Short mmCIF file of C-alpha atoms and ligand atoms in Angstrom, two decimals:
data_model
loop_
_atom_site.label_atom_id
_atom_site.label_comp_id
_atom_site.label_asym_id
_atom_site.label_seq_id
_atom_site.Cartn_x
_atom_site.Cartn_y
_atom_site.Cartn_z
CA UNK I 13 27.83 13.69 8.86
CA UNK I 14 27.55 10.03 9.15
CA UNK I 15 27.87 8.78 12.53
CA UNK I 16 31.42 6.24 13.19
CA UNK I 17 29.83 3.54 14.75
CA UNK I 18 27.39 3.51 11.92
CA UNK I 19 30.39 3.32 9.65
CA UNK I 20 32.48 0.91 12.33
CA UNK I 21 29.36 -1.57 11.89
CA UNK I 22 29.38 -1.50 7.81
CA UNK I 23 32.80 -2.68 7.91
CA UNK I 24 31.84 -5.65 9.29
CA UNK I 25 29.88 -6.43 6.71
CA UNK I 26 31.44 -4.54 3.51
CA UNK I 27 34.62 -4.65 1.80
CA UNK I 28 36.34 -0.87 2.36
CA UNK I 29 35.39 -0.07 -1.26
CA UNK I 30 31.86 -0.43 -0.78
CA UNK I 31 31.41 1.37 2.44
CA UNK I 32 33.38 4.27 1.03
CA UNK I 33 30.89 4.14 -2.12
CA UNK I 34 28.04 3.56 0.05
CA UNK I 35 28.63 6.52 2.38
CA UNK I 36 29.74 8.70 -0.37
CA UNK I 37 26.46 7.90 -2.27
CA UNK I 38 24.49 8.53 0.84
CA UNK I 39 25.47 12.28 0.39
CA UNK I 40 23.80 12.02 -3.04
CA UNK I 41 20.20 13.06 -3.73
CA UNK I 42 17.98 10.49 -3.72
CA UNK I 43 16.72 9.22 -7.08
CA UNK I 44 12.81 9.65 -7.30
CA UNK I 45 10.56 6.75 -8.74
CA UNK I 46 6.46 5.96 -9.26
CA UNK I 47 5.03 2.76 -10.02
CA UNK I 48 1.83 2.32 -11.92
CA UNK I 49 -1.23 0.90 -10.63
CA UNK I 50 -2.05 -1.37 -13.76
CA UNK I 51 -5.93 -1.83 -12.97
CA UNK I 52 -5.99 2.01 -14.05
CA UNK I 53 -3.17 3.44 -16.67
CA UNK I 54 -1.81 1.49 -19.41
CA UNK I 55 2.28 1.74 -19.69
CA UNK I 56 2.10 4.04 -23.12
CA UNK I 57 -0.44 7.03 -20.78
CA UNK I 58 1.55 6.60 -17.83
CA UNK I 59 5.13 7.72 -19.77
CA UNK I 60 3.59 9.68 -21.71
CA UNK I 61 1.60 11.78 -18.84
CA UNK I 62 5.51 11.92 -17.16
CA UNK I 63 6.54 13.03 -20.61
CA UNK I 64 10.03 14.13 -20.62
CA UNK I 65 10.38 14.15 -17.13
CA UNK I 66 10.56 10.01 -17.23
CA UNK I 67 13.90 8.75 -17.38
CA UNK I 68 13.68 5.19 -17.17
CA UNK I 69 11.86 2.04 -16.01
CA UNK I 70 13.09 0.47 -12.97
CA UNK I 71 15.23 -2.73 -13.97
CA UNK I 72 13.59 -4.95 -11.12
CA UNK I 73 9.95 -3.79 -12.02
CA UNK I 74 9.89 -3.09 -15.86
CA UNK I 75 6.02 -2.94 -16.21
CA UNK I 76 5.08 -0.33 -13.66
CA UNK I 77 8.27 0.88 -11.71
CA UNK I 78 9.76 4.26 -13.69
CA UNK I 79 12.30 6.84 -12.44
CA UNK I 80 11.58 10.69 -12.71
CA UNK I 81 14.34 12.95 -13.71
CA UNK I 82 13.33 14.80 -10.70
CA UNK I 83 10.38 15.58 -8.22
CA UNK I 84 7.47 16.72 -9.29
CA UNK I 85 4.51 18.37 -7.21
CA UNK I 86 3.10 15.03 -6.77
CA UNK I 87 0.18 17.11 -5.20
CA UNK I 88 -0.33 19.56 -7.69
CA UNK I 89 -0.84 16.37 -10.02
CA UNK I 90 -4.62 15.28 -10.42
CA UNK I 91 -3.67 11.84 -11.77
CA UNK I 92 -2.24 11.29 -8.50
CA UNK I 93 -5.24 11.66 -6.43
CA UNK I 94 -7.47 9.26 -8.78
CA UNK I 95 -4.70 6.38 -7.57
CA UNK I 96 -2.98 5.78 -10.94
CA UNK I 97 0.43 5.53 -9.77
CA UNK I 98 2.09 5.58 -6.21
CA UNK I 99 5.57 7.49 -5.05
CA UNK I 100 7.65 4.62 -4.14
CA UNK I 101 11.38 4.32 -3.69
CA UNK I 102 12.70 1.74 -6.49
CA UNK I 103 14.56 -0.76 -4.08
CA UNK I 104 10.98 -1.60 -2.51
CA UNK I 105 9.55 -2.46 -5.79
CA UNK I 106 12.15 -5.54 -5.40
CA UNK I 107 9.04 -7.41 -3.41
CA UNK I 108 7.22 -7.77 -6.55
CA UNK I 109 9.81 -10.29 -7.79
CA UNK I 110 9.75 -12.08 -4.40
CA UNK I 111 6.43 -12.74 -4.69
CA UNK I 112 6.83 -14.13 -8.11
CA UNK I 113 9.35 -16.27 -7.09
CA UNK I 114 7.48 -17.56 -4.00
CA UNK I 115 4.41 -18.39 -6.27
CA UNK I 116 4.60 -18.20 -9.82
CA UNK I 117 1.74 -18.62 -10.47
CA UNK I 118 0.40 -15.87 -7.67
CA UNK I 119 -1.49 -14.01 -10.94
CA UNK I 120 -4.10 -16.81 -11.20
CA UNK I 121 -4.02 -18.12 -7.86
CA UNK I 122 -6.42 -17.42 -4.94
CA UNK I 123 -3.87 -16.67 -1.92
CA UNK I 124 -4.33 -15.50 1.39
CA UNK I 125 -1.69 -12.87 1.70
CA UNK I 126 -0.60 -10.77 5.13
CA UNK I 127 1.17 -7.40 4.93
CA UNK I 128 1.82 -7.20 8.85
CA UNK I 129 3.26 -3.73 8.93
CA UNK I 130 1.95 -2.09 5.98
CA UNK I 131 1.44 1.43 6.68
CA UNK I 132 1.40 3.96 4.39
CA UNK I 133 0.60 1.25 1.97
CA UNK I 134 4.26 1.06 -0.51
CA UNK I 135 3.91 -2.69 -0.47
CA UNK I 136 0.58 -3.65 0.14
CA UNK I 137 -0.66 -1.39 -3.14
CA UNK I 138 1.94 -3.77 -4.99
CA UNK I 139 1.27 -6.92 -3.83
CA UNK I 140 -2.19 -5.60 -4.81
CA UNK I 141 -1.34 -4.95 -8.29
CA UNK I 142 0.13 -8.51 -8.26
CA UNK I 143 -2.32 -10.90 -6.93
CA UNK I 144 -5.16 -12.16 -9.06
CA UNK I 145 -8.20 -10.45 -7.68
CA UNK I 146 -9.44 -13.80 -5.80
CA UNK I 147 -6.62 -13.61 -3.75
CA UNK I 148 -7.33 -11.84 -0.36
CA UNK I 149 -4.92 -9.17 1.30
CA UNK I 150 -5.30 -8.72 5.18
CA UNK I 151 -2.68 -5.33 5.12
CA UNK I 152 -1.88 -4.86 9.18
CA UNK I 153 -0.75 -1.77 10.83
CA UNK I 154 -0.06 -1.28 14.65
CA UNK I 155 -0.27 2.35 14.96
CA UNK I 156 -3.68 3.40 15.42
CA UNK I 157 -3.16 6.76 12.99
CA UNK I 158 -0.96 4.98 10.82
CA UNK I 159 -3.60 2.20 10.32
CA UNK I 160 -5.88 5.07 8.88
CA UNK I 161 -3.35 6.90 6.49
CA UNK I 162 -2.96 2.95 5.42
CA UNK I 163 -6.74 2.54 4.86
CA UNK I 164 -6.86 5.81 2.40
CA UNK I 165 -4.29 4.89 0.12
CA UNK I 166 -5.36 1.88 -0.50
CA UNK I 167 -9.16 3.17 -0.98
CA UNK I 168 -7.27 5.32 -3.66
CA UNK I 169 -5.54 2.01 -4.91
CA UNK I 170 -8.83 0.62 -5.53
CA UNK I 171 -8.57 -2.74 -5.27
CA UNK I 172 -11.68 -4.32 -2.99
CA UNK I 173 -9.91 -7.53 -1.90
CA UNK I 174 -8.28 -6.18 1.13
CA UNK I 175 -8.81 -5.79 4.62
CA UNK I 176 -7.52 -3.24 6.88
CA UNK I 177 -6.64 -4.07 10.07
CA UNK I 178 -4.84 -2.65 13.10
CA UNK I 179 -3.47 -5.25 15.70
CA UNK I 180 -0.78 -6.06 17.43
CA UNK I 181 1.74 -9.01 15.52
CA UNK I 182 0.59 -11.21 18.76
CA UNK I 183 -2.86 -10.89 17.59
CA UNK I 184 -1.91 -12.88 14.08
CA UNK I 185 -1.07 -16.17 16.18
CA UNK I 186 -5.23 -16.54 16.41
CA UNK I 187 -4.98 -17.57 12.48
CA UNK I 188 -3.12 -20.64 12.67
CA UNK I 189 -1.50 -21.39 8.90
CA UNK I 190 -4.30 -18.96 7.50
CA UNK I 191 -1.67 -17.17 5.19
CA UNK I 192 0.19 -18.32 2.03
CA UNK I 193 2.56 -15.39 2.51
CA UNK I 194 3.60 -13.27 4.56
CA UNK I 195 5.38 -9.94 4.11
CA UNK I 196 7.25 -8.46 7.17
CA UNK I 197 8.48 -4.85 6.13
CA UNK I 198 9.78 -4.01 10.06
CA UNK I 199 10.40 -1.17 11.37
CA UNK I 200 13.81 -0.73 11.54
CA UNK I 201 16.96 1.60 12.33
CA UNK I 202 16.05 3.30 9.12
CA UNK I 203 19.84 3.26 7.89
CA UNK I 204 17.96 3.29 4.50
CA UNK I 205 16.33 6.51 5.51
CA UNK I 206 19.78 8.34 5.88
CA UNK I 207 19.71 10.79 3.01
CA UNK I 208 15.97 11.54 2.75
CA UNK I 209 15.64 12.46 6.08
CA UNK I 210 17.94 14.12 8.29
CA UNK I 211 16.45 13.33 11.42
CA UNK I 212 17.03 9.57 10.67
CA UNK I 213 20.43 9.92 11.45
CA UNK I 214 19.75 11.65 14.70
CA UNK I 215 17.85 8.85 15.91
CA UNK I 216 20.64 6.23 14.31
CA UNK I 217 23.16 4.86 17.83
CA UNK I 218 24.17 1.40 18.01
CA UNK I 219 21.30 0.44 20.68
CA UNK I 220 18.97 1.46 18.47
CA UNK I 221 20.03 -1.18 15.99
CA UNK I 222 20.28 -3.93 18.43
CA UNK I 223 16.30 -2.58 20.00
CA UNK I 224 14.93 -2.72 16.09
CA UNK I 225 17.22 -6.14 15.50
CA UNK I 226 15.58 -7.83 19.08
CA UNK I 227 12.14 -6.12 18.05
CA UNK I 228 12.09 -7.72 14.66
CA UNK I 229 12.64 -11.37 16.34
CA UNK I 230 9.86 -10.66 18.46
CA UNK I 231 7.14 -9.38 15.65
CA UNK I 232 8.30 -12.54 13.50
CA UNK I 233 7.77 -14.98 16.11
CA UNK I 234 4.18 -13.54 17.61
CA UNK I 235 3.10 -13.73 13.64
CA UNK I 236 4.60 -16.95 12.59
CA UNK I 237 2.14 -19.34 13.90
CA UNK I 238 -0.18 -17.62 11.28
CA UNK I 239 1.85 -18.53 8.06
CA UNK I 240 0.82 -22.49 6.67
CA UNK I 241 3.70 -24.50 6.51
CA UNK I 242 5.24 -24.81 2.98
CA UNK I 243 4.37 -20.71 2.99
CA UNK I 244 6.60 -17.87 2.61
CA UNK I 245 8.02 -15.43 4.17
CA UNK I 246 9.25 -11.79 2.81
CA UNK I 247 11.32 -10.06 5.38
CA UNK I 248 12.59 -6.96 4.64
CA UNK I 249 14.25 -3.64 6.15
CA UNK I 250 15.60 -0.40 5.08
CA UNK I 251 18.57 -0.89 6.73
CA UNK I 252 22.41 -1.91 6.00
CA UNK I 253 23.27 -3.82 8.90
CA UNK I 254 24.04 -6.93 9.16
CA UNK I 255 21.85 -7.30 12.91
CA UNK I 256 18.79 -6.57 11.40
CA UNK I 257 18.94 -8.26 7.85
CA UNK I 258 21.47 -11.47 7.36
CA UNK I 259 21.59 -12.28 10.99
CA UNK I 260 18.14 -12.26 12.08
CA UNK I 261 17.19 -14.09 8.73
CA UNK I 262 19.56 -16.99 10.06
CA UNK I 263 17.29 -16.30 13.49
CA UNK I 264 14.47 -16.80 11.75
CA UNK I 265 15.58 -19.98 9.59
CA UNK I 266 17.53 -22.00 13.06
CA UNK I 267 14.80 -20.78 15.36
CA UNK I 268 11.40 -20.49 14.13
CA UNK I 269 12.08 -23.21 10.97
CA UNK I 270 12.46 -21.88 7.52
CA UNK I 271 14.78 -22.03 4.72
CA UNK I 272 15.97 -18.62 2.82
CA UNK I 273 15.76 -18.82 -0.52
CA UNK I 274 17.22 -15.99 -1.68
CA UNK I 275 18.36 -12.48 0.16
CA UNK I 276 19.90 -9.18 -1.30
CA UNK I 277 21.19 -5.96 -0.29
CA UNK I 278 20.21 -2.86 -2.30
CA UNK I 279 23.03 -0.54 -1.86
CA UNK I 280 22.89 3.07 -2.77
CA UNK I 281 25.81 3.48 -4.95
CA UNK I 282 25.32 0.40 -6.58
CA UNK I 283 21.94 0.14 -7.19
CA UNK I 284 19.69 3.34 -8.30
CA UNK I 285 17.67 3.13 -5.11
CA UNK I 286 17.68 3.53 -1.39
CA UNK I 287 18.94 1.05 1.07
CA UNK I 288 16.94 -2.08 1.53
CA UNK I 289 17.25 -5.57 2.16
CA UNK I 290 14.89 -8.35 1.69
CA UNK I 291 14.62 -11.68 2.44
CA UNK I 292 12.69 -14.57 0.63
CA UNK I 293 12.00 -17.85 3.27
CA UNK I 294 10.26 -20.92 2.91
CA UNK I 295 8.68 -21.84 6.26
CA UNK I 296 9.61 -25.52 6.69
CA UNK I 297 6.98 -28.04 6.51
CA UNK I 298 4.24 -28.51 4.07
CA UNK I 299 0.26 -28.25 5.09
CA UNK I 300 -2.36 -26.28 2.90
CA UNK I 301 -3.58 -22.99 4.86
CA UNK I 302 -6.34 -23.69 7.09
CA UNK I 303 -9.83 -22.07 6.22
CA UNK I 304 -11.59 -19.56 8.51
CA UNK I 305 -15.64 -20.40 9.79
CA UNK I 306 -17.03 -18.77 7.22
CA UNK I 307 -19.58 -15.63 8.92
CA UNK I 308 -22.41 -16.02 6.52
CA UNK I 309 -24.73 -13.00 6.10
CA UNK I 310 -27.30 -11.81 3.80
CA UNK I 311 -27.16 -9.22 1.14
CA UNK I 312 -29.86 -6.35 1.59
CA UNK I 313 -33.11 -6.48 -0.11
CA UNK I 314 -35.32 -3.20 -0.88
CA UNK I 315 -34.71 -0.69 -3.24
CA UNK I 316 -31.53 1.06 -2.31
CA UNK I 317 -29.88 -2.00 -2.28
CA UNK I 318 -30.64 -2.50 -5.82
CA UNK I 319 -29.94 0.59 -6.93
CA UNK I 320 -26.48 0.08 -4.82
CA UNK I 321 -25.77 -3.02 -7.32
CA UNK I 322 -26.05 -1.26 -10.30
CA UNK I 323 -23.28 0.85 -9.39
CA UNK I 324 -21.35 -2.20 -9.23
CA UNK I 325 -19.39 -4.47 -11.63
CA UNK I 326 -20.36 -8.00 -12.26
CA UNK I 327 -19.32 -10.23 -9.63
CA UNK I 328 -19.71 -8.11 -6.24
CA UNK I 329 -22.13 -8.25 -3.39
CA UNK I 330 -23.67 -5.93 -1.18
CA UNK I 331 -24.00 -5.98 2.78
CA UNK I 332 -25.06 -3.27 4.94
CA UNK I 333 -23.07 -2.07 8.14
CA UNK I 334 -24.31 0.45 10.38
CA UNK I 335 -21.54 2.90 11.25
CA UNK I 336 -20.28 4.21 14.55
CA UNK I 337 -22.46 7.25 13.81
CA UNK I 338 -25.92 5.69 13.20
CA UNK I 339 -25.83 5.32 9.05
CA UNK I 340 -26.35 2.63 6.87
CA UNK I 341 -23.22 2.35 4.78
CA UNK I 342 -24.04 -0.65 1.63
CA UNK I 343 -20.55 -2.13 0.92
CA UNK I 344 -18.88 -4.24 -1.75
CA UNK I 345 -16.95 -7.36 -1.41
CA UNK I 346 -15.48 -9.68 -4.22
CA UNK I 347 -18.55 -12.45 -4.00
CA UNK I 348 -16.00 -15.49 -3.27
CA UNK I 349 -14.29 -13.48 -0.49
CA UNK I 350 -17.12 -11.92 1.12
CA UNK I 351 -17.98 -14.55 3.78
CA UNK I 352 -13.84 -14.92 4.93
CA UNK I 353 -13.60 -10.86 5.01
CA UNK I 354 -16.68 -10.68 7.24
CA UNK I 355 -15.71 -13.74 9.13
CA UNK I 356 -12.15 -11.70 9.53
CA UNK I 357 -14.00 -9.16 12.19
CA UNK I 358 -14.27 -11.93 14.56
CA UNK I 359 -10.80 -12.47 15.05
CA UNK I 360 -9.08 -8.97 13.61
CA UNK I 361 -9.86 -5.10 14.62
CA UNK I 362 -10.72 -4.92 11.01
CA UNK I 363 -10.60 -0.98 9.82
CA UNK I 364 -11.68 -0.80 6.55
CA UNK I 365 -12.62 -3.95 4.55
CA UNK I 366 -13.92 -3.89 0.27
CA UNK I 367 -15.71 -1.11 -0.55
CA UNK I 368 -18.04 1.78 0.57
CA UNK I 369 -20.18 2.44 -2.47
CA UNK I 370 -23.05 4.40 -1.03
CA UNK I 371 -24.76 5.57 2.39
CA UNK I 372 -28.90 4.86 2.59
CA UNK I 373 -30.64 8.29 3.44
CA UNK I 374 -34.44 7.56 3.24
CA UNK I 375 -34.56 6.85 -0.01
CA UNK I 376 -31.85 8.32 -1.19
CA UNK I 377 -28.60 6.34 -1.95
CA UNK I 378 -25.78 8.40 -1.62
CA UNK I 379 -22.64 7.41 -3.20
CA UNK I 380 -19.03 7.02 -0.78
CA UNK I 381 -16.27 9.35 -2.36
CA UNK I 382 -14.25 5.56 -2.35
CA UNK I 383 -16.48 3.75 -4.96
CA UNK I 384 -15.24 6.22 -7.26
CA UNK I 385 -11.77 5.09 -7.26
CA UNK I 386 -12.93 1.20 -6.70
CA UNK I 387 -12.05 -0.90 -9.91
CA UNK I 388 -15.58 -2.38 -8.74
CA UNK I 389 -16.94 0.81 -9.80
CA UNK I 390 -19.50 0.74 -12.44
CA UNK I 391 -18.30 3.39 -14.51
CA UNK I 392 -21.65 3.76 -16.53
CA UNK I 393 -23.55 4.12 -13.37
CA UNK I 394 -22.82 7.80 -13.70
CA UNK I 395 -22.38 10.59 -16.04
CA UNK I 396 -18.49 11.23 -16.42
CA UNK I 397 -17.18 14.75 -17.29
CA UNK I 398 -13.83 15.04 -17.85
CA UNK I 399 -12.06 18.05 -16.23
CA UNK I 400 -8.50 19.73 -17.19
CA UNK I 401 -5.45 20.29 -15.24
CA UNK I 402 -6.88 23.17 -13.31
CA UNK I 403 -10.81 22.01 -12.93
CA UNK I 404 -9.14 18.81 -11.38
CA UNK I 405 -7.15 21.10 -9.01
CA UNK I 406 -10.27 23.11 -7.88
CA UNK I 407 -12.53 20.05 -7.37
CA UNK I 408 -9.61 18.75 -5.15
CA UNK I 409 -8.71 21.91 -2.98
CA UNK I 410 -12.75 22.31 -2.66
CA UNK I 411 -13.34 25.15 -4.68
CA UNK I 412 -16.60 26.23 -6.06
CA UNK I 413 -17.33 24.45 -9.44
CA UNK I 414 -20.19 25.14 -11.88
CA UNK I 415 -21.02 22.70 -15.11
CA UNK I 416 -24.19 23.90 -15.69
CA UNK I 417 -24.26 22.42 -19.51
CA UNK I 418 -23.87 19.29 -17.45
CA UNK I 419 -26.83 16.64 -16.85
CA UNK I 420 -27.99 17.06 -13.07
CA UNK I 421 -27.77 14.80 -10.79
CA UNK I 422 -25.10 12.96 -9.50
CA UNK I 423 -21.92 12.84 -11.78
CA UNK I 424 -18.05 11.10 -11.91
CA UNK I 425 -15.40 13.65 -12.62
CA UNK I 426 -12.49 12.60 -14.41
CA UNK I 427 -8.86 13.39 -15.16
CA UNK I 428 -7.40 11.94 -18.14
CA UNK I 429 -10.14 9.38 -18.20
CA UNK I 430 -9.96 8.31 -14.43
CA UNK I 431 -12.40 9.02 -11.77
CA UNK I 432 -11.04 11.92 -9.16
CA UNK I 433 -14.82 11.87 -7.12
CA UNK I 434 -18.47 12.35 -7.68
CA UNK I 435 -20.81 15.72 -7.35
CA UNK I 436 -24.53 16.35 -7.25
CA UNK I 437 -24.47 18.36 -10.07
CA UNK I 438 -27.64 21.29 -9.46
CA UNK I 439 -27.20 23.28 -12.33
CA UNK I 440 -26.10 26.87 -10.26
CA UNK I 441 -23.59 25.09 -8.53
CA UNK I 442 -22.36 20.98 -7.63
CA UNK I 443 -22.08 19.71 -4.16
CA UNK I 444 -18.67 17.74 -3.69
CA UNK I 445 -18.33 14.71 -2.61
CA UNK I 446 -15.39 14.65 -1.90
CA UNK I 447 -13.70 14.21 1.65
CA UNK I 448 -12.29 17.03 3.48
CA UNK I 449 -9.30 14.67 4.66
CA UNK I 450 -8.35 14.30 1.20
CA UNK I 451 -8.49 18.16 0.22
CA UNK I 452 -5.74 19.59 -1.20
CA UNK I 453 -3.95 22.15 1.44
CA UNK I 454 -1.36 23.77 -0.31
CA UNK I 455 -1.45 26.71 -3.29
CA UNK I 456 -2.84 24.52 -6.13
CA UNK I 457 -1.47 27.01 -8.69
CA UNK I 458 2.34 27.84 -7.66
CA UNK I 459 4.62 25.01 -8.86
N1 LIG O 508 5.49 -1.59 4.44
C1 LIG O 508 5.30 -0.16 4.49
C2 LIG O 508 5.26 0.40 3.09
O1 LIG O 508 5.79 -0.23 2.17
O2 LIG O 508 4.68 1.48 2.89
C3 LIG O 508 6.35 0.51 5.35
C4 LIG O 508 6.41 -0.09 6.74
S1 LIG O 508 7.50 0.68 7.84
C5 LIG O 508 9.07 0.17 7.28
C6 LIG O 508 7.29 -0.25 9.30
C7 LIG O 508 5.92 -0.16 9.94
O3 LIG O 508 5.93 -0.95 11.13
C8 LIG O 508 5.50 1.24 10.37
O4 LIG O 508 4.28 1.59 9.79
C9 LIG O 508 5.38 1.14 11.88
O5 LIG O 508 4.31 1.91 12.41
C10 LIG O 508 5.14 -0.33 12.11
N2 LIG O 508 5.55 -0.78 13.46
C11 LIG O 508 6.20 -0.09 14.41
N3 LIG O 508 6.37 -0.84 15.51
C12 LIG O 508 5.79 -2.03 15.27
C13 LIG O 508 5.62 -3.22 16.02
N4 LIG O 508 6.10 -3.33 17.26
N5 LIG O 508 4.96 -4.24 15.44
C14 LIG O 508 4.50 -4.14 14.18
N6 LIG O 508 4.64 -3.04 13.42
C15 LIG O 508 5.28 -2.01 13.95
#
């Protein structure tokens, strides 16, 4: 049962006809969608691994966005844990054009992008998908947890040029016009939210909208300082109201100096998605983004470190960090972005930055489960086997798995051609390296 104030406040917005068609549709199922990571399936193997269970691309995001006829076990689905595609409501995928729009030419430009509250990762693994690879992506999330469910998915995304941080929005005034763009997905009354989750409405009253609405003002104008002038500005909710969307983008534009460029409701109902508004605004002004001190450092010499490169691809370098536990951990970066990611520690609490490719035991180098789903992943560094449905499924709930007509040694196993994590293959039995955090819980066999 929708709540009346809820409905009260959509009629100040809507004509009658569309709040009835709004609320009615808000009764509906929701419609499920994926979207394709590009830098791993091509358009023909991801329809045809959905087979007949696609039902049609998403009209906002032809290339990668596709609607399902209906849920799948997205767990019980291997190609989902080697980061091919991510669950994503459609509407979302609407940020994709925004960018476009805010910089055409964002595919072959170096940008300095900020997703300030990115958690679990919807938008950030787009933007991702979007940028050229010499663009950088600092992807922000407050919540301490949250900033760590944020860091995994987009380890399983792949890409290495983005930084993980978790910070407060006050902490982003320290990086005076640093960013090109900015994306602010807030936290909202989750309106949006209605008919996936129940509880949403619970928590829905009218002070709640008017908390999220003055909360929103105050992320946007601790992070502002950090966006160049002439850059842009994404602000988005998955709400209805008119508090939270049109009238705090007119907030933003009077108050902190921008221009919108273009805003739009998705409406369940009307559009085959859930709610969510968004926002394009040019922050007045024009300056070019102001560089960060470089932090230079020097890539590790000795052995393991060249053994570490050769599991890379062209164009990455190595540094060594010592963990909070006492190990030497040799990580990636993109080499014209290494020296502003490590010079990002000094200003951000960075949580995960490039990409872990091995750990230095003696003289061992032992590969990090993430370099297998890295695009800067040498894929010829290692033997690849490729498993079926149900190998997959027992590597990933951490059952026992024997290939001894296998080579020995370390290996990548695959799943319709992409990497799902390494083993040390010993004949009688393989060690797994994969993480426990990212074991598979649930019955792998009952769909
Ligand atoms: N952009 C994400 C995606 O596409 O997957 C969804 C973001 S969700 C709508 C809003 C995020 O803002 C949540 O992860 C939440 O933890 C975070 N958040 C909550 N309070 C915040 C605050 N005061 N400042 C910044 N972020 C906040």
């Amino acid at each position: 049962m929708l709540p009346e104030a809820f409905i009260s406040i959509l009629r100040e917005s809507y004509p009658e006809e569309t709040v009835q068609r709004l609320c009615a549709a808000l009764a509906e199922e929701a419609p499920v969608s994926v979207r394709r990571n590009p830098a791993k399936i091509s358009e023909e193997a991801f329809l045809a691994h959905f087979g007949t269970d696609a039902f049609g691309a998403v009209p906002w995001s032809a290339s990668d966005g596709l609607y399902l006829k209906r849920r799948p076990s997205f767990t019980r689905d291997p190609l989902f844990h080697s980061g091919a595609y991510y669950v994503q409501e459609a509407a979302s995928m609407a940020v994709g054009g925004l960018l476009e729009t805010a910089f055409p030419e964002a595919g072959s430009t170096s940008l300095r992008v900020l997703d300030l509250c990115a958690a679990p990762g919807g938008k950030s693994t787009l933007l991702l998908s979007r940028l050229n690879p010499e663009s950088l992506l600092v992807a922000n999330e407050v919540m301490r947890q949250r900033a760590g469910i944020l860091a995994e998915n987009l380890a399983l995304w792949g890409a290495p040029n983005v930084v993980v941080t978790n910070n407060d929005p006050a902490d982003f005034g320290r990086l005076e016009s640093y960013f090109d763009l900015m994306l602010v997905d807030a936290p909202c009354s989750g309106e949006g939210m209605f008919r996936k989750d129940e509880s949403a409405i619970g928590e829905w009253s009218p002070d709640a909208v008017r908390l999220c609405a003055a909360r929103q003002r105050r992320i946007l104008a601790d992070s502002w300082r950090s966006l160049r002038p002439g850059g842009a500005l994404i602000y988005s909710t998955c709400t209805f109201n008119h508090y939270e969307d049109e009238e705090n983008t007119e907030w933003i534009c009077r108050e902190l100096g921008g221009e919108c460029l273009s805003q739009r409701h998705f409406l369940p109902g009307f559009d085959h998605g859930e709610g969510f508004y968004c926002a394009l605004i040019r922050k007045g002004g024009e300056a070019p983004r102001k560089p960060l001190k470089s932090a230079r450092s020097n890539a590790p010499t000795g052995s393991p470190a060249a053994a570490a490169q050769k599991l890379l691809q062209p164009g990455m370098v190595l540094r060594e960090k010592t963990t909070r536990e006492g190990a030497h951990l040799l990580k990636a970066f993109p080499a014209g972005l290494c020296a502003e990611m490590e010079a990002l520690e000094k200003w951000l609490s960075v949580r995960a930055s490039g990409t872990a490719v091995a750990t230095i035991k003696g003289k061992d180098l032992i590969p990090e489960a993430d370099l297998a789903y890295s695009t800067a992943f040498n894929r010829e560094a290692f033997p690849e086997v490729n498993l079926d449905r149900e190998a997959a499924l027992r590597f990933l709930a951490h059952e026992p798995l024997v290939l001894s007509a296998e080579p020995k040694g370390y290996l990548t196993l695959c799943y319709k051609g992409l990497p799902l994590g390494f083993v040390k293959n010993l004949g009688a039995r393989c060690n797994s390296l994969h993480p426990l955090s990212r074991r598979i819980r649930m019955d792998i066999f009952e769909e």
